PDB file of C-alpha atoms in Angstrom:
ATOM      1  CA  MET R   1     112.519-186.574  13.704  1.00 49.00           C
ATOM      2  CA  SER R   2     112.430-183.834  11.248  1.00 53.00           C
ATOM      3  CA  ASP R   3     110.396-180.539  11.873  1.00 54.00           C
ATOM      4  CA  ILE R   4     106.711-180.940  11.255  1.00 53.00           C
ATOM      5  CA  SER R   5     106.756-178.642   8.120  1.00 54.00           C
ATOM      6  CA  ASP R   6     109.159-180.912   6.497  1.00 60.00           C
ATOM      7  CA  PRO R   7     107.547-182.004   3.077  1.00 60.00           C
ATOM      8  CA  GLY R   8     110.029-184.799   2.383  1.00 65.00           C
ATOM      9  CA  GLY R   9     108.681-188.298   1.709  1.00 75.00           C
ATOM     10  CA  ALA R  10     108.378-190.679   4.660  1.00 75.00           C
ATOM     11  CA  GLY R  11     110.705-193.667   4.291  1.00 79.00           C
ATOM     12  CA  ARG R  12     110.925-196.942   5.955  1.00 81.00           C
ATOM     13  CA  GLY R  13     113.785-195.946   8.060  1.00 85.00           C
ATOM     14  CA  ASP R  14     111.673-192.709   9.231  1.00 86.00           C
ATOM     15  CA  ARG R  15     108.630-194.793   9.944  1.00 89.00           C
ATOM     16  CA  ARG R  16     111.086-197.467  11.985  1.00 90.00           C
ATOM     17  CA  ARG R  17     112.257-194.663  13.952  1.00 90.00           C
ATOM     18  CA  THR R  18     108.839-193.285  14.591  1.00 91.00           C
ATOM     19  CA  ARG R  19     107.296-196.711  15.653  1.00 92.00           C
ATOM     20  CA  LYS R  20     110.397-196.843  18.107  1.00 92.00           C
ATOM     21  CA  ALA R  21     109.726-193.422  19.650  1.00 91.00           C
ATOM     22  CA  VAL R  22     105.947-194.746  20.268  1.00 92.00           C
ATOM     23  CA  ASP R  23     107.028-198.134  21.431  1.00 92.00           C
ATOM     24  CA  GLY R  24     109.490-196.471  24.096  1.00 90.00           C
ATOM     25  CA  ALA R  25     106.604-194.089  25.304  1.00 90.00           C
ATOM     26  CA  TYR R  26     104.405-197.128  25.578  1.00 91.00           C
ATOM     27  CA  ALA R  27     107.110-199.086  27.479  1.00 92.00           C
ATOM     28  CA  GLU R  28     107.768-196.122  30.021  1.00 90.00           C
ATOM     29  CA  GLY R  29     103.881-195.922  30.750  1.00 89.00           C
ATOM     30  CA  ARG R  30     103.433-192.513  28.961  1.00 90.00           C
ATOM     31  CA  ILE R  31     100.695-193.593  26.533  1.00 91.00           C
ATOM     32  CA  THR R  32      98.109-196.282  26.795  1.00 92.00           C
ATOM     33  CA  SER R  33      97.914-199.319  24.494  1.00 89.00           C
ATOM     34  CA  ALA R  34      94.849-197.762  22.772  1.00 89.00           C
ATOM     35  CA  ASP R  35      96.886-194.692  22.234  1.00 90.00           C
ATOM     36  CA  ARG R  36      99.863-196.567  20.847  1.00 91.00           C
ATOM     37  CA  ALA R  37      97.845-198.529  18.640  1.00 91.00           C
ATOM     38  CA  LEU R  38      96.244-195.506  16.987  1.00 91.00           C
ATOM     39  CA  ARG R  39      99.576-193.860  16.609  1.00 93.00           C
ATOM     40  CA  MET R  40     100.746-197.045  14.905  1.00 91.00           C
ATOM     41  CA  GLN R  41      97.969-196.822  12.269  1.00 90.00           C
ATOM     42  CA  GLN R  42      98.962-192.855  11.762  1.00 90.00           C
ATOM     43  CA  ILE R  43     102.508-194.153  10.993  1.00 89.00           C
ATOM     44  CA  GLU R  44     101.697-196.199   8.197  1.00 88.00           C
ATOM     45  CA  ALA R  45      99.138-193.847   6.702  1.00 86.00           C
ATOM     46  CA  ALA R  46     101.862-190.902   6.880  1.00 85.00           C
ATOM     47  CA  SER R  47     103.027-190.025   3.524  1.00 85.00           C
ATOM     48  CA  THR R  48     105.686-187.275   4.524  1.00 88.00           C
ATOM     49  CA  LYS R  49     108.234-186.790   7.352  1.00 86.00           C
ATOM     50  CA  GLY R  50     106.421-183.718   8.955  1.00 86.00           C
ATOM     51  CA  ASP R  51     103.263-186.159   9.105  1.00 86.00           C
ATOM     52  CA  LEU R  52     105.691-188.660  11.235  1.00 88.00           C
ATOM     53  CA  ALA R  53     106.780-185.628  13.366  1.00 88.00           C
ATOM     54  CA  MET R  54     103.290-184.645  14.068  1.00 88.00           C
ATOM     55  CA  ILE R  55     102.629-188.014  15.410  1.00 90.00           C
ATOM     56  CA  VAL R  56     105.153-188.053  18.162  1.00 89.00           C
ATOM     57  CA  ARG R  57     105.342-184.179  18.870  1.00 87.00           C
ATOM     58  CA  ASP R  58     103.506-184.533  22.238  1.00 85.00           C
ATOM     59  CA  LEU R  59     105.373-187.704  23.723  1.00 79.00           C
ATOM     60  CA  ALA R  60     107.410-185.327  25.771  1.00 61.00           C
ATOM     61  CA  GLY R  61     104.607-183.574  27.426  1.00 47.00           C
ATOM     62  CA  PRO R  62     102.248-184.549  30.164  1.00 42.00           C
ATOM     63  CA  LEU R  63     100.878-187.846  31.057  1.00 38.00           C
ATOM     64  CA  PRO R  64      97.804-188.709  29.388  1.00 42.00           C
ATOM     65  CA  ASN R  65      95.668-189.244  32.650  1.00 41.00           C
ATOM     66  CA  ASP R  66      97.236-185.896  33.538  1.00 37.00           C
ATOM     67  CA  ARG R  67      95.001-184.190  31.002  1.00 42.00           C
ATOM     68  CA  PRO R  68      91.678-182.312  32.340  1.00 42.00           C
ATOM     69  CA  ALA R  69      88.590-184.306  32.174  1.00 41.00           C
ATOM     70  CA  PRO R  70      85.974-183.043  29.500  1.00 45.00           C
ATOM     71  CA  ARG R  71      83.458-180.351  31.045  1.00 49.00           C
ATOM     72  CA  PRO R  72      79.980-182.210  31.163  1.00 48.00           C
ATOM     73  CA  VAL R  73      77.416-180.470  28.556  1.00 48.00           C
ATOM     74  CA  ALA R  74      74.199-179.959  30.151  1.00 50.00           C
ATOM     75  CA  PRO R  75      71.425-181.674  28.299  1.00 55.00           C
ATOM     76  CA  PRO R  76      69.086-179.908  26.343  1.00 56.00           C
ATOM     77  CA  VAL R  77      65.797-178.615  27.599  1.00 50.00           C
ATOM     78  CA  PRO R  78      62.937-180.219  26.155  1.00 55.00           C
ATOM     79  CA  PRO R  79      60.487-177.689  24.147  1.00 51.00           C
ATOM     80  CA  GLN R  80      57.618-178.599  26.805  1.00 54.00           C
ATOM     81  CA  ALA R  81      59.659-177.769  29.956  1.00 50.00           C
ATOM     82  CA  ARG R  82      60.848-174.217  28.483  1.00 54.00           C
ATOM     83  CA  PRO R  83      58.887-171.402  30.616  1.00 56.00           C
ATOM     84  CA  THR R  84      56.297-169.551  28.273  1.00 57.00           C
ATOM     85  CA  PRO R  85      57.543-165.892  27.808  1.00 57.00           C
ATOM     86  CA  PRO R  86      55.298-163.464  29.694  1.00 55.00           C
ATOM     87  CA  SER R  87      52.895-161.572  27.347  1.00 54.00           C
ATOM     88  CA  PRO R  88      53.993-158.348  26.630  1.00 53.00           C
ATOM     89  CA  GLY R  89      52.442-155.473  28.721  1.00 50.00           C
ATOM     90  CA  PRO R  90      51.611-151.874  27.755  1.00 50.00           C
ATOM     91  CA  ALA R  91      54.380-149.920  26.230  1.00 51.00           C
ATOM     92  CA  PRO R  92      56.631-147.873  28.682  1.00 49.00           C
ATOM     93  CA  SER R  93      57.248-144.340  28.379  1.00 49.00           C
ATOM     94  CA  THR R  94      59.928-142.823  26.566  1.00 50.00           C
ATOM     95  CA  PHE R  95      61.387-141.824  29.788  1.00 48.00           C
ATOM     96  CA  SER R  96      61.074-145.156  31.459  1.00 56.00           C
ATOM     97  CA  ASN R  97      63.109-146.673  28.495  1.00 63.00           C
ATOM     98  CA  ALA R  98      65.928-144.347  29.057  1.00 62.00           C
ATOM     99  CA  ARG R  99      65.743-144.998  32.807  1.00 65.00           C
ATOM    100  CA  ASP R 100      66.006-148.815  32.139  1.00 72.00           C
ATOM    101  CA  GLN R 101      68.827-148.734  29.521  1.00 71.00           C
ATOM    102  CA  ALA R 102      70.948-146.635  31.984  1.00 68.00           C
ATOM    103  CA  ARG R 103      70.291-149.025  34.633  1.00 70.00           C
ATOM    104  CA  GLU R 104      71.134-151.679  32.456  1.00 75.00           C
ATOM    105  CA  ARG R 105      74.539-150.337  31.559  1.00 70.00           C
ATOM    106  CA  LEU R 106      75.455-149.755  35.203  1.00 68.00           C
ATOM    107  CA  GLN R 107      74.472-153.305  35.817  1.00 69.00           C
ATOM    108  CA  GLN R 108      76.690-154.727  33.261  1.00 69.00           C
ATOM    109  CA  SER R 109      79.525-152.571  34.643  1.00 67.00           C
ATOM    110  CA  LEU R 110      79.189-154.024  38.334  1.00 65.00           C
ATOM    111  CA  PRO R 111      81.178-157.272  39.178  1.00 63.00           C
ATOM    112  CA  PRO R 112      79.176-160.572  39.698  1.00 65.00           C
ATOM    113  CA  GLY R 113      77.089-160.757  42.817  1.00 63.00           C
ATOM    114  CA  VAL R 114      76.485-157.100  43.044  1.00 62.00           C
ATOM    115  CA  THR R 115      72.876-155.714  41.908  1.00 68.00           C
ATOM    116  CA  LEU R 116      71.484-152.600  41.574  1.00 61.00           C
ATOM    117  CA  PRO R 117      68.076-151.729  43.164  1.00 62.00           C
ATOM    118  CA  ARG R 118      65.167-151.506  41.139  1.00 62.00           C
ATOM    119  CA  VAL R 119      62.869-148.537  41.428  1.00 53.00           C
ATOM    120  CA  GLN R 120      59.200-149.536  41.300  1.00 53.00           C
ATOM    121  CA  ALA R 121      57.373-147.951  38.815  1.00 49.00           C
ATOM    122  CA  THR R 122      54.391-145.697  40.052  1.00 50.00           C
ATOM    123  CA  GLY R 123      51.633-143.891  38.016  1.00 49.00           C
ATOM    124  CA  ARG R 124      54.161-141.124  36.988  1.00 52.00           C
ATOM    125  CA  SER R 125      57.633-141.357  36.632  1.00 51.00           C
ATOM    126  CA  ASN R 126      59.957-138.711  38.933  1.00 64.00           C
ATOM    127  CA  PRO R 127      62.939-137.476  36.732  1.00 68.00           C
ATOM    128  CA  VAL R 128      64.354-135.666  39.627  1.00 68.00           C
ATOM    129  CA  LYS R 129      64.450-139.125  41.737  1.00 70.00           C
ATOM    130  CA  VAL R 130      65.935-140.971  38.640  1.00 66.00           C
ATOM    131  CA  VAL R 131      68.669-138.396  38.284  1.00 70.00           C
ATOM    132  CA  ILE R 132      69.558-138.473  41.866  1.00 79.00           C
ATOM    133  CA  LEU R 133      69.907-142.243  41.690  1.00 73.00           C
ATOM    134  CA  VAL R 134      72.069-142.081  38.816  1.00 69.00           C
ATOM    135  CA  VAL R 135      74.463-139.628  40.616  1.00 68.00           C
ATOM    136  CA  VAL R 136      74.598-141.783  43.870  1.00 68.00           C
ATOM    137  CA  LEU R 137      75.243-144.800  41.859  1.00 68.00           C
ATOM    138  CA  LEU R 138      78.282-143.025  39.926  1.00 69.00           C
ATOM    139  CA  VAL R 139      79.633-141.673  43.163  1.00 69.00           C
ATOM    140  CA  ALA R 140      79.455-145.102  44.784  1.00 68.00           C
ATOM    141  CA  LEU R 141      80.599-147.421  42.078  1.00 66.00           C
ATOM    142  CA  PRO R 142      84.310-146.576  42.264  1.00 68.00           C
ATOM    143  CA  CYS R 143      84.207-147.239  46.107  1.00 70.00           C
ATOM    144  CA  VAL R 144      82.377-150.666  45.102  1.00 63.00           C
ATOM    145  CA  PHE R 145      85.292-151.539  43.033  1.00 63.00           C
ATOM    146  CA  GLY R 146      87.954-150.372  45.220  1.00 63.00           C
ATOM    147  CA  VAL R 147      86.697-152.562  48.117  1.00 58.00           C
ATOM    148  CA  ILE R 148      86.237-155.587  45.858  1.00 65.00           C
ATOM    149  CA  GLY R 149      89.880-155.076  44.522  1.00 57.00           C
ATOM    150  CA  LEU R 150      91.258-154.883  48.081  1.00 57.00           C
ATOM    151  CA  VAL R 151      89.508-158.180  49.121  1.00 50.00           C
ATOM    152  CA  SER R 152      90.434-159.793  46.012  1.00 51.00           C
ATOM    153  CA  SER R 153      94.355-158.768  46.613  1.00 48.00           C
ATOM    154  CA  ILE R 154      94.403-159.848  50.196  1.00 45.00           C
ATOM    155  CA  SER R 155      92.633-163.107  49.307  1.00 45.00           C
ATOM    156  CA  SER R 156      94.908-163.781  46.510  1.00 41.00           C
ATOM    157  CA  SER R 157      98.356-163.058  48.057  1.00 38.00           C
ATOM    158  CA  ASP R 158      97.161-165.197  51.275  1.00 42.00           C
ATOM    159  CA  ARG R 159      96.191-168.183  48.724  1.00 41.00           C
ATOM    160  CA  ASP R 160      99.260-167.968  46.652  1.00 39.00           C
ATOM    161  CA  ARG R 161     101.657-167.645  49.411  1.00 38.00           C
ATOM    162  CA  PRO R 162     101.591-170.778  51.727  1.00 38.00           C
ATOM    163  CA  ARG R 163     100.492-173.338  48.883  1.00 36.00           C
ATOM    164  CA  SER R 164     102.981-173.249  46.055  1.00 33.00           C
ATOM    165  CA  SER R 165     102.447-176.100  43.768  1.00 39.00           C
ATOM    166  CA  VAL R 166     105.663-176.896  42.668  1.00 39.00           C
ATOM    167  CA  SER R 167     108.923-176.218  44.744  1.00 46.00           C
ATOM    168  CA  PRO R 168     111.384-173.602  43.018  1.00 40.00           C
ATOM    169  CA  SER R 169     114.307-175.941  43.470  1.00 51.00           C
ATOM    170  CA  ALA R 170     112.523-178.853  41.812  1.00 78.00           C
ATOM    171  CA  ALA R 171     114.939-178.549  38.566  1.00 82.00           C
ATOM    172  CA  ALA R 172     118.005-178.508  40.876  1.00 84.00           C
ATOM    173  CA  ASP R 173     116.565-181.468  42.686  1.00 85.00           C
ATOM    174  CA  LEU R 174     115.976-183.345  39.506  1.00 86.00           C
ATOM    175  CA  VAL R 175     119.601-182.655  38.049  1.00 89.00           C
ATOM    176  CA  ALA R 176     120.825-183.820  41.424  1.00 90.00           C
ATOM    177  CA  GLY R 177     119.424-187.257  40.820  1.00 91.00           C
ATOM    178  CA  THR R 178     121.114-190.253  41.802  1.00 94.00           C
ATOM    179  CA  SER R 179     120.853-192.050  38.302  1.00 94.00           C
ATOM    180  CA  TYR R 180     123.172-188.888  37.008  1.00 95.00           C
ATOM    181  CA  ASP R 181     125.904-190.230  39.463  1.00 95.00           C
ATOM    182  CA  PRO R 182     128.310-192.443  37.750  1.00 95.00           C
ATOM    183  CA  ALA R 183     128.574-194.679  40.909  1.00 95.00           C
ATOM    184  CA  THR R 184     124.914-195.617  40.313  1.00 96.00           C
ATOM    185  CA  TRP R 185     125.475-196.197  36.790  1.00 96.00           C
ATOM    186  CA  ARG R 186     128.428-198.611  37.525  1.00 95.00           C
ATOM    187  CA  ARG R 187     126.141-200.724  40.102  1.00 95.00           C
ATOM    188  CA  PHE R 188     123.435-200.832  37.213  1.00 95.00           C
ATOM    189  CA  VAL R 189     125.911-201.818  34.756  1.00 95.00           C
ATOM    190  CA  ALA R 190     127.202-204.603  36.910  1.00 95.00           C
ATOM    191  CA  ASP R 191     123.576-205.941  37.261  1.00 94.00           C
ATOM    192  CA  LEU R 192     123.077-205.914  33.296  1.00 93.00           C
ATOM    193  CA  LYS R 193     126.521-207.896  33.139  1.00 93.00           C
ATOM    194  CA  ASP R 194     125.440-210.689  35.723  1.00 93.00           C
ATOM    195  CA  GLU R 195     122.099-210.864  33.615  1.00 91.00           C
ATOM    196  CA  TYR R 196     123.270-210.744  30.239  1.00 89.00           C
ATOM    197  CA  GLY R 197     126.940-211.578  30.152  1.00 91.00           C
ATOM    198  CA  ASP R 198     130.113-209.038  30.169  1.00 93.00           C
ATOM    199  CA  ASP R 199     129.692-208.175  26.488  1.00 92.00           C
ATOM    200  CA  VAL R 200     126.087-206.867  27.009  1.00 92.00           C
ATOM    201  CA  GLU R 201     124.910-204.109  24.268  1.00 90.00           C
ATOM    202  CA  VAL R 202     121.845-201.992  24.197  1.00 91.00           C
ATOM    203  CA  TRP R 203     119.924-200.298  21.372  1.00 86.00           C
ATOM    204  CA  SER R 204     118.902-197.343  23.680  1.00 89.00           C
ATOM    205  CA  MET R 205     118.862-196.134  27.253  1.00 92.00           C
ATOM    206  CA  PHE R 206     117.055-193.565  29.415  1.00 95.00           C
ATOM    207  CA  ALA R 207     118.510-192.203  32.657  1.00 94.00           C
ATOM    208  CA  TYR R 208     115.697-190.486  34.535  1.00 94.00           C
ATOM    209  CA  PRO R 209     116.666-188.677  37.719  1.00 92.00           C
ATOM    210  CA  GLU R 210     115.995-191.891  39.969  1.00 93.00           C
ATOM    211  CA  ARG R 211     115.906-194.876  37.365  1.00 95.00           C
ATOM    212  CA  TYR R 212     117.122-196.512  34.105  1.00 96.00           C
ATOM    213  CA  SER R 213     115.364-198.009  31.374  1.00 94.00           C
ATOM    214  CA  GLY R 214     116.279-199.220  27.843  1.00 91.00           C
ATOM    215  CA  TYR R 215     116.602-201.980  25.326  1.00 90.00           C
ATOM    216  CA  VAL R 216     119.259-204.534  25.746  1.00 91.00           C
ATOM    217  CA  VAL R 217     120.388-206.666  23.008  1.00 90.00           C
ATOM    218  CA  VAL R 218     119.463-210.410  23.677  1.00 86.00           C
ATOM    219  CA  GLU R 219     119.707-212.485  20.513  1.00 81.00           C
ATOM    220  CA  GLY R 220     120.661-210.835  17.023  1.00 74.00           C
ATOM    221  CA  ASP R 221     118.166-208.139  16.265  1.00 77.00           C
ATOM    222  CA  LEU R 222     116.061-208.936  19.544  1.00 86.00           C
ATOM    223  CA  SER R 223     115.985-206.868  22.383  1.00 87.00           C
ATOM    224  CA  GLN R 224     114.514-206.928  25.850  1.00 89.00           C
ATOM    225  CA  PHE R 225     113.250-203.804  27.655  1.00 92.00           C
ATOM    226  CA  VAL R 226     114.637-203.647  31.415  1.00 93.00           C
ATOM    227  CA  THR R 227     114.314-201.171  34.090  1.00 94.00           C
ATOM    228  CA  TRP R 228     116.700-200.482  37.078  1.00 95.00           C
ATOM    229  CA  GLN R 229     115.737-198.648  40.246  1.00 94.00           C
ATOM    230  CA  ASP R 230     117.079-198.917  43.886  1.00 92.00           C
ATOM    231  CA  GLY R 231     119.209-201.954  42.780  1.00 90.00           C
ATOM    232  CA  ARG R 232     116.250-203.984  41.116  1.00 93.00           C
ATOM    233  CA  LEU R 233     116.326-205.218  37.695  1.00 92.00           C
ATOM    234  CA  GLY R 234     113.229-205.712  36.083  1.00 90.00           C
ATOM    235  CA  ASN R 235     112.363-207.388  32.377  1.00 83.00           C
ATOM    236  CA  THR R 236     108.628-207.548  32.354  1.00 73.00           C
ATOM    237  CA  LEU R 237     108.021-207.103  28.465  1.00 80.00           C
ATOM    238  CA  ASP R 238     108.640-209.686  25.619  1.00 84.00           C
ATOM    239  CA  PRO R 239     111.464-209.220  23.557  1.00 84.00           C
ATOM    240  CA  ARG R 240     111.161-207.418  20.308  1.00 84.00           C
ATOM    241  CA  ASP R 241     112.757-207.015  16.805  1.00 82.00           C
ATOM    242  CA  ASN R 242     114.756-203.720  16.828  1.00 73.00           C
ATOM    243  CA  GLU R 243     116.350-203.849  13.329  1.00 63.00           C
ATOM    244  CA  GLY R 244     117.165-200.253  12.420  1.00 65.00           C
ATOM    245  CA  ASP R 245     119.702-197.979  10.844  1.00 63.00           C
ATOM    246  CA  THR R 246     121.977-197.812  13.733  1.00 73.00           C
ATOM    247  CA  ASP R 247     124.016-200.340  15.429  1.00 82.00           C
ATOM    248  CA  PRO R 248     123.667-201.269  19.118  1.00 88.00           C
ATOM    249  CA  ILE R 249     125.949-199.797  21.662  1.00 91.00           C
ATOM    250  CA  PRO R 250     128.398-201.545  23.929  1.00 93.00           C
ATOM    251  CA  ILE R 251     127.257-200.583  27.567  1.00 94.00           C
ATOM    252  CA  ASP R 252     130.923-199.697  28.363  1.00 94.00           C
ATOM    253  CA  ASP R 253     130.838-196.988  25.396  1.00 93.00           C
ATOM    254  CA  ILE R 254     128.322-194.831  27.588  1.00 95.00           C
ATOM    255  CA  ASP R 255     129.950-192.273  30.019  1.00 95.00           C
ATOM    256  CA  PRO R 256     127.775-191.592  32.760  1.00 94.00           C
ATOM    257  CA  GLY R 257     130.225-188.563  33.677  1.00 94.00           C
ATOM    258  CA  VAL R 258     128.226-186.420  31.130  1.00 95.00           C
ATOM    259  CA  PHE R 259     124.865-187.181  32.312  1.00 95.00           C
ATOM    260  CA  ARG R 260     124.657-184.565  34.797  1.00 94.00           C
ATOM    261  CA  LYS R 261     126.170-182.001  32.256  1.00 94.00           C
ATOM    262  CA  VAL R 262     123.583-183.071  29.560  1.00 94.00           C
ATOM    263  CA  ALA R 263     120.639-182.822  32.224  1.00 91.00           C
ATOM    264  CA  GLN R 264     121.578-179.239  33.196  1.00 91.00           C
ATOM    265  CA  ALA R 265     122.141-178.048  29.808  1.00 92.00           C
ATOM    266  CA  ALA R 266     118.358-179.291  29.022  1.00 90.00           C
ATOM    267  CA  VAL R 267     117.234-177.537  32.041  1.00 88.00           C
ATOM    268  CA  ASP R 268     118.798-174.237  31.144  1.00 88.00           C
ATOM    269  CA  GLU R 269     117.169-174.717  27.517  1.00 87.00           C
ATOM    270  CA  ALA R 270     113.756-175.159  28.860  1.00 84.00           C
ATOM    271  CA  GLY R 271     114.323-171.870  31.106  1.00 74.00           C
ATOM    272  CA  SER R 272     112.296-172.640  33.991  1.00 63.00           C
ATOM    273  CA  SER R 273     113.256-173.946  37.710  1.00 63.00           C
ATOM    274  CA  THR R 274     110.090-175.842  37.844  1.00 77.00           C
ATOM    275  CA  LEU R 275     109.797-178.777  35.665  1.00 80.00           C
ATOM    276  CA  ARG R 276     107.460-181.828  34.754  1.00 81.00           C
ATOM    277  CA  SER R 277     109.965-184.144  33.490  1.00 84.00           C
ATOM    278  CA  LEU R 278     113.830-184.494  33.031  1.00 87.00           C
ATOM    279  CA  TYR R 279     115.747-187.266  31.418  1.00 92.00           C
ATOM    280  CA  VAL R 280     119.049-188.112  29.406  1.00 94.00           C
ATOM    281  CA  TYR R 281     118.552-190.258  26.036  1.00 92.00           C
ATOM    282  CA  VAL R 282     121.451-192.252  24.822  1.00 93.00           C
ATOM    283  CA  LYS R 283     121.014-193.627  21.415  1.00 85.00           C
ATOM    284  CA  PRO R 284     123.147-192.674  18.247  1.00 79.00           C
ATOM    285  CA  THR R 285     121.368-190.857  15.426  1.00 77.00           C
ATOM    286  CA  SER R 286     121.789-191.001  11.722  1.00 68.00           C
ATOM    287  CA  PHE R 287     120.668-187.220  11.157  1.00 71.00           C
ATOM    288  CA  ASP R 288     123.969-185.781  13.257  1.00 80.00           C
ATOM    289  CA  ASP R 289     126.629-186.962  15.556  1.00 87.00           C
ATOM    290  CA  THR R 290     124.170-187.171  18.516  1.00 90.00           C
ATOM    291  CA  PHE R 291     124.978-189.749  21.298  1.00 91.00           C
ATOM    292  CA  TYR R 292     123.370-188.251  23.983  1.00 94.00           C
ATOM    293  CA  ARG R 293     120.199-186.150  23.999  1.00 92.00           C
ATOM    294  CA  GLY R 294     118.864-183.987  27.179  1.00 92.00           C
ATOM    295  CA  SER R 295     115.114-183.502  27.577  1.00 91.00           C
ATOM    296  CA  ALA R 296     113.403-181.175  30.143  1.00 89.00           C
ATOM    297  CA  SER R 297     109.818-180.153  30.071  1.00 85.00           C
ATOM    298  CA  ARG R 298     107.488-177.801  31.762  1.00 79.00           C
ATOM    299  CA  GLU R 299     103.884-176.637  31.680  1.00 74.00           C
ATOM    300  CA  GLY R 300     103.639-174.983  28.193  1.00 69.00           C
ATOM    301  CA  SER R 301     107.170-175.716  26.760  1.00 73.00           C
ATOM    302  CA  SER R 302     110.195-177.830  26.551  1.00 81.00           C
ATOM    303  CA  GLY R 303     113.837-177.748  25.825  1.00 84.00           C
ATOM    304  CA  SER R 304     116.211-180.462  24.342  1.00 90.00           C
ATOM    305  CA  VAL R 305     120.075-180.369  23.670  1.00 92.00           C
ATOM    306  CA  SER R 306     122.077-182.732  21.929  1.00 93.00           C
ATOM    307  CA  PHE R 307     125.740-184.039  22.792  1.00 94.00           C
ATOM    308  CA  ASP R 308     128.305-186.349  20.772  1.00 93.00           C
ATOM    309  CA  GLU R 309     129.858-189.343  22.164  1.00 91.00           C
ATOM    310  CA  ASP R 310     132.770-187.397  23.487  1.00 93.00           C
ATOM    311  CA  GLY R 311     130.360-185.523  25.725  1.00 91.00           C
ATOM    312  CA  ASN R 312     130.627-182.094  23.479  1.00 94.00           C
ATOM    313  CA  ARG R 313     127.420-180.168  23.012  1.00 94.00           C
ATOM    314  CA  ILE R 314     126.258-180.076  19.263  1.00 92.00           C
ATOM    315  CA  ALA R 315     125.188-176.433  18.185  1.00 87.00           C
ATOM    316  CA  ARG R 316     121.807-176.475  16.381  1.00 74.00           C
TER     317      ARG R 316
END
């Protein structure tokens, strides 16, 4: 897909490739049927390649149901339920205003939950008492902040140390997934040939750490979406029209020996040892010599790499 800033006109081939990307995400369960329908409408309405790229730019990110629920908005208070502001009392003296302003500035500098004591007004204000109170607060304030900072640091370190949300070895575990083992791929290919014949071809194929999925040619330009994991081959979706700019790939032309190399390169590109997803995508493109594409994503960023049919990385 072109860069989102590409002003070039969107042709039939561009729209077709964008639809395939959306269908692939829907088949993998990464978007809902409603999201798929909306994206298809947006594809029809797109006028440039940049518009099409915007439609599928987030498909490597987190799952739709991983997004945080919107924060509920409190209903407005009806006018009759609002409290009536108190009637103004007699104007305070100039000294009282200065005292209250100083107290307010000190209160704003304190952390939440710490409240300054209020001096009850008497018939006459005592300037000496107010000055003493201000001096005491200025001396005590650094001590209060020091204690709060110490408690926060202790509780924070105690909270972070025993409960790590993602294991530091997560990326290494994903790259070591069984689906990147050539022996596992040969078992998958044997099951495909038993089901669809020895000359089976595919339009595209995804190799995730623990499973495979993709589109197998069943008749002419029709393809069947299949999944394979733990020795079980599934094909729950109806065949679809896969007419496009590229020819189908004979299954024997795919070299599983490069899967782990492509996956590791994608992890290195993402720049993190803790990942949200990792996969190797097998599909020739009309833009360059890409045959294998690796993609790794983590919170806030992602990385992708391209390799040719011989397993050589394509420089960008």
